[in-house]
PDB file of C-alpha atoms in Angstrom:
ATOM      1  CA  MET A 542      -2.722  -4.228  71.908  1.00 54.00           C
ATOM      2  CA  VAL A 543      -5.825  -2.521  70.723  1.00 56.00           C
ATOM      3  CA  SER A 544      -7.502  -4.126  67.821  1.00 57.00           C
ATOM      4  CA  SER A 545      -9.739  -2.169  65.521  1.00 58.00           C
ATOM      5  CA  GLY A 546     -13.003  -3.580  64.267  1.00 58.00           C
ATOM      6  CA  ARG A 547     -11.781  -3.680  60.703  1.00 63.00           C
ATOM      7  CA  LYS A 548      -9.513  -6.354  59.376  1.00 68.00           C
ATOM      8  CA  LYS A 549      -6.889  -5.422  56.857  1.00 73.00           C
ATOM      9  CA  ARG A 550      -7.892  -6.941  53.571  1.00 74.00           C
ATOM     10  CA  ARG A 551      -5.513  -7.648  50.798  1.00 82.00           C
ATOM     11  CA  GLY A 552      -6.429  -7.439  47.127  1.00 83.00           C
ATOM     12  CA  PHE A 553      -8.130  -5.049  44.765  1.00 85.00           C
ATOM     13  CA  THR A 554     -11.520  -3.476  45.015  1.00 91.00           C
ATOM     14  CA  LEU A 555     -14.143  -3.931  42.327  1.00 92.00           C
ATOM     15  CA  VAL A 556     -13.681  -0.344  41.130  1.00 94.00           C
ATOM     16  CA  GLU A 557      -9.940  -0.806  40.718  1.00 92.00           C
ATOM     17  CA  THR A 558     -10.501  -4.010  38.755  1.00 94.00           C
ATOM     18  CA  ILE A 559     -13.035  -2.374  36.424  1.00 96.00           C
ATOM     19  CA  VAL A 560     -10.797   0.647  35.807  1.00 95.00           C
ATOM     20  CA  SER A 561      -7.786  -1.532  35.020  1.00 96.00           C
ATOM     21  CA  SER A 562      -9.914  -3.687  32.677  1.00 97.00           C
ATOM     22  CA  VAL A 563     -11.121  -0.599  30.795  1.00 97.00           C
ATOM     23  CA  ILE A 564      -7.551   0.669  30.430  1.00 97.00           C
ATOM     24  CA  LEU A 565      -6.390  -2.741  29.196  1.00 97.00           C
ATOM     25  CA  CYS A 566      -9.240  -2.983  26.655  1.00 97.00           C
ATOM     26  CA  GLY A 567      -8.517   0.522  25.367  1.00 97.00           C
ATOM     27  CA  SER A 568      -4.851  -0.324  24.931  1.00 97.00           C
ATOM     28  CA  VAL A 569      -5.620  -3.550  23.055  1.00 97.00           C
ATOM     29  CA  LEU A 570      -8.043  -1.724  20.739  1.00 97.00           C
ATOM     30  CA  ALA A 571      -5.490   1.017  20.021  1.00 97.00           C
ATOM     31  CA  ILE A 572      -2.782  -1.535  19.200  1.00 97.00           C
ATOM     32  CA  GLY A 573      -5.195  -3.469  16.968  1.00 96.00           C
ATOM     33  CA  ALA A 574      -6.190  -0.324  15.067  1.00 96.00           C
ATOM     34  CA  ALA A 575      -2.550   0.654  14.567  1.00 96.00           C
ATOM     35  CA  SER A 576      -1.721  -2.840  13.278  1.00 96.00           C
ATOM     36  CA  THR A 577      -4.618  -2.792  10.825  1.00 96.00           C
ATOM     37  CA  ARG A 578      -3.609   0.626   9.535  1.00 96.00           C
ATOM     38  CA  ALA A 579       0.006  -0.491   9.154  1.00 96.00           C
ATOM     39  CA  LEU A 580      -1.040  -3.551   7.147  1.00 95.00           C
ATOM     40  CA  SER A 581      -3.179  -1.475   4.786  1.00 94.00           C
ATOM     41  CA  TYR A 582      -0.298   0.969   4.253  1.00 95.00           C
ATOM     42  CA  THR A 583       2.013  -1.972   3.567  1.00 96.00           C
ATOM     43  CA  ARG A 584      -0.389  -3.338   0.952  1.00 90.00           C
ATOM     44  CA  LEU A 585      -0.688   0.092  -0.697  1.00 90.00           C
ATOM     45  CA  ASN A 586       3.096   0.512  -0.710  1.00 93.00           C
ATOM     46  CA  ARG A 587       3.452  -2.906  -2.356  1.00 88.00           C
ATOM     47  CA  GLN A 588       1.030  -1.875  -5.110  1.00 84.00           C
ATOM     48  CA  TYR A 589       3.018   1.324  -5.708  1.00 86.00           C
ATOM     49  CA  GLU A 590       6.225  -0.691  -5.865  1.00 88.00           C
ATOM     50  CA  VAL A 591       4.746  -3.130  -8.396  1.00 85.00           C
ATOM     51  CA  ALA A 592       3.371  -0.248 -10.498  1.00 83.00           C
ATOM     52  CA  ALA A 593       6.771   1.478 -10.601  1.00 86.00           C
ATOM     53  CA  SER A 594       8.464  -1.783 -11.553  1.00 87.00           C
ATOM     54  CA  LEU A 595       5.958  -2.429 -14.350  1.00 84.00           C
ATOM     55  CA  ALA A 596       6.339   1.107 -15.709  1.00 85.00           C
ATOM     56  CA  ASP A 597      10.112   0.675 -15.694  1.00 88.00           C
ATOM     57  CA  ARG A 598       9.738  -2.633 -17.529  1.00 86.00           C
ATOM     58  CA  GLN A 599       7.530  -1.014 -20.165  1.00 85.00           C
ATOM     59  CA  LEU A 600       9.962   1.889 -20.651  1.00 86.00           C
ATOM     60  CA  THR A 601      12.816  -0.589 -21.030  1.00 89.00           C
ATOM     61  CA  MET A 602      10.862  -2.439 -23.716  1.00 85.00           C
ATOM     62  CA  ILE A 603      10.160   0.822 -25.574  1.00 83.00           C
ATOM     63  CA  ASP A 604      13.838   1.753 -25.331  1.00 86.00           C
ATOM     64  CA  TYR A 605      14.918  -1.693 -26.560  1.00 88.00           C
ATOM     65  CA  PHE A 606      12.666  -1.740 -29.641  1.00 83.00           C
ATOM     66  CA  GLY A 607      12.944   1.989 -30.310  1.00 83.00           C
ATOM     67  CA  ILE A 608      10.157   4.516 -30.081  1.00 79.00           C
ATOM     68  CA  ASP A 609       9.472   4.577 -33.832  1.00 79.00           C
ATOM     69  CA  SER A 610       8.960   0.816 -34.120  1.00 80.00           C
ATOM     70  CA  PHE A 611       6.913   0.857 -30.913  1.00 78.00           C
ATOM     71  CA  ILE A 612       4.572   3.499 -32.338  1.00 76.00           C
ATOM     72  CA  GLU A 613       4.366   1.606 -35.643  1.00 77.00           C
ATOM     73  CA  SER A 614       3.406  -1.612 -33.853  1.00 76.00           C
ATOM     74  CA  GLY A 615       0.222   0.105 -32.721  1.00 67.00           C
ATOM     75  CA  GLN A 616      -0.034  -1.650 -29.384  1.00 72.00           C
ATOM     76  CA  MET A 617      -0.380   1.275 -27.034  1.00 79.00           C
ATOM     77  CA  GLN A 618      -2.161  -0.539 -24.203  1.00 82.00           C
ATOM     78  CA  GLY A 619      -2.282  -3.989 -22.722  1.00 82.00           C
ATOM     79  CA  GLU A 620      -2.186  -6.198 -19.668  1.00 83.00           C
ATOM     80  CA  PHE A 621       0.803  -7.497 -17.728  1.00 80.00           C
ATOM     81  CA  ASP A 622       0.109 -11.224 -17.798  1.00 76.00           C
ATOM     82  CA  GLN A 623       3.316 -12.212 -16.016  1.00 76.00           C
ATOM     83  CA  ILE A 624       2.328 -10.548 -12.741  1.00 73.00           C
ATOM     84  CA  GLY A 625      -1.253 -11.731 -12.652  1.00 71.00           C
ATOM     85  CA  PRO A 626      -4.659 -10.523 -13.723  1.00 75.00           C
ATOM     86  CA  GLY A 627      -5.652  -6.945 -13.077  1.00 80.00           C
ATOM     87  CA  TYR A 628      -2.453  -5.062 -14.010  1.00 83.00           C
ATOM     88  CA  TYR A 629      -2.992  -2.891 -17.095  1.00 85.00           C
ATOM     89  CA  TRP A 630      -0.840  -0.344 -18.918  1.00 84.00           C
ATOM     90  CA  LYS A 631      -1.418   2.390 -21.464  1.00 86.00           C
ATOM     91  CA  VAL A 632       1.198   4.421 -23.327  1.00 84.00           C
ATOM     92  CA  VAL A 633       0.543   7.880 -24.746  1.00 82.00           C
ATOM     93  CA  THR A 634       3.277   9.353 -26.939  1.00 81.00           C
ATOM     94  CA  GLU A 635       3.566  12.725 -28.553  1.00 80.00           C
ATOM     95  CA  GLU A 636       6.342  14.196 -30.605  1.00 80.00           C
ATOM     96  CA  ASP A 637       8.195  17.049 -28.994  1.00 81.00           C
ATOM     97  CA  GLU A 638       9.065  20.330 -30.707  1.00 83.00           C
ATOM     98  CA  ILE A 639      12.657  19.165 -31.006  1.00 82.00           C
ATOM     99  CA  ASP A 640      13.086  16.652 -33.838  1.00 79.00           C
ATOM    100  CA  GLY A 641      13.583  13.082 -32.757  1.00 75.00           C
ATOM    101  CA  LEU A 642      12.327  13.535 -29.210  1.00 82.00           C
ATOM    102  CA  TYR A 643       9.096  12.090 -27.866  1.00 81.00           C
ATOM    103  CA  ILE A 644       7.161  12.612 -24.686  1.00 82.00           C
ATOM    104  CA  VAL A 645       6.171   9.170 -23.403  1.00 82.00           C
ATOM    105  CA  ASN A 646       3.520   8.861 -20.696  1.00 83.00           C
ATOM    106  CA  ILE A 647       2.857   5.461 -19.194  1.00 84.00           C
ATOM    107  CA  LYS A 648      -0.241   4.975 -17.111  1.00 84.00           C
ATOM    108  CA  GLY A 649      -0.745   1.891 -15.024  1.00 81.00           C
ATOM    109  CA  ARG A 650      -3.953   0.618 -13.520  1.00 82.00           C
ATOM    110  CA  ILE A 651      -4.439  -2.027 -10.889  1.00 80.00           C
ATOM    111  CA  GLN A 652      -7.891  -3.539 -10.828  1.00 80.00           C
ATOM    112  CA  ALA A 653      -8.652  -5.229  -7.545  1.00 68.00           C
TER     113      ALA A 653
END
């Protein structure tokens, strides 16, 4: 049996280890960035959901009291205290060309 001068070595070379480490770090960074972006979109979606719910609540209140008594009350803006600080609303009404109809615009604002 002829033996060569080189022994067969098992394991990875330094270059292979560095390349695999770079690939692993890049993958971890990409997953972290995607998770951060997903969390910010979730927070934004939650704010939209709360705003839609508050606008619906305000429209229900206007419908319950009636638009005429709501306009007479004079409170056309305020803060939603039940949810927490920073949630504001403003109602702008205008009478439509057809008698008895109003255009009601509700604007919500979330102050962070």
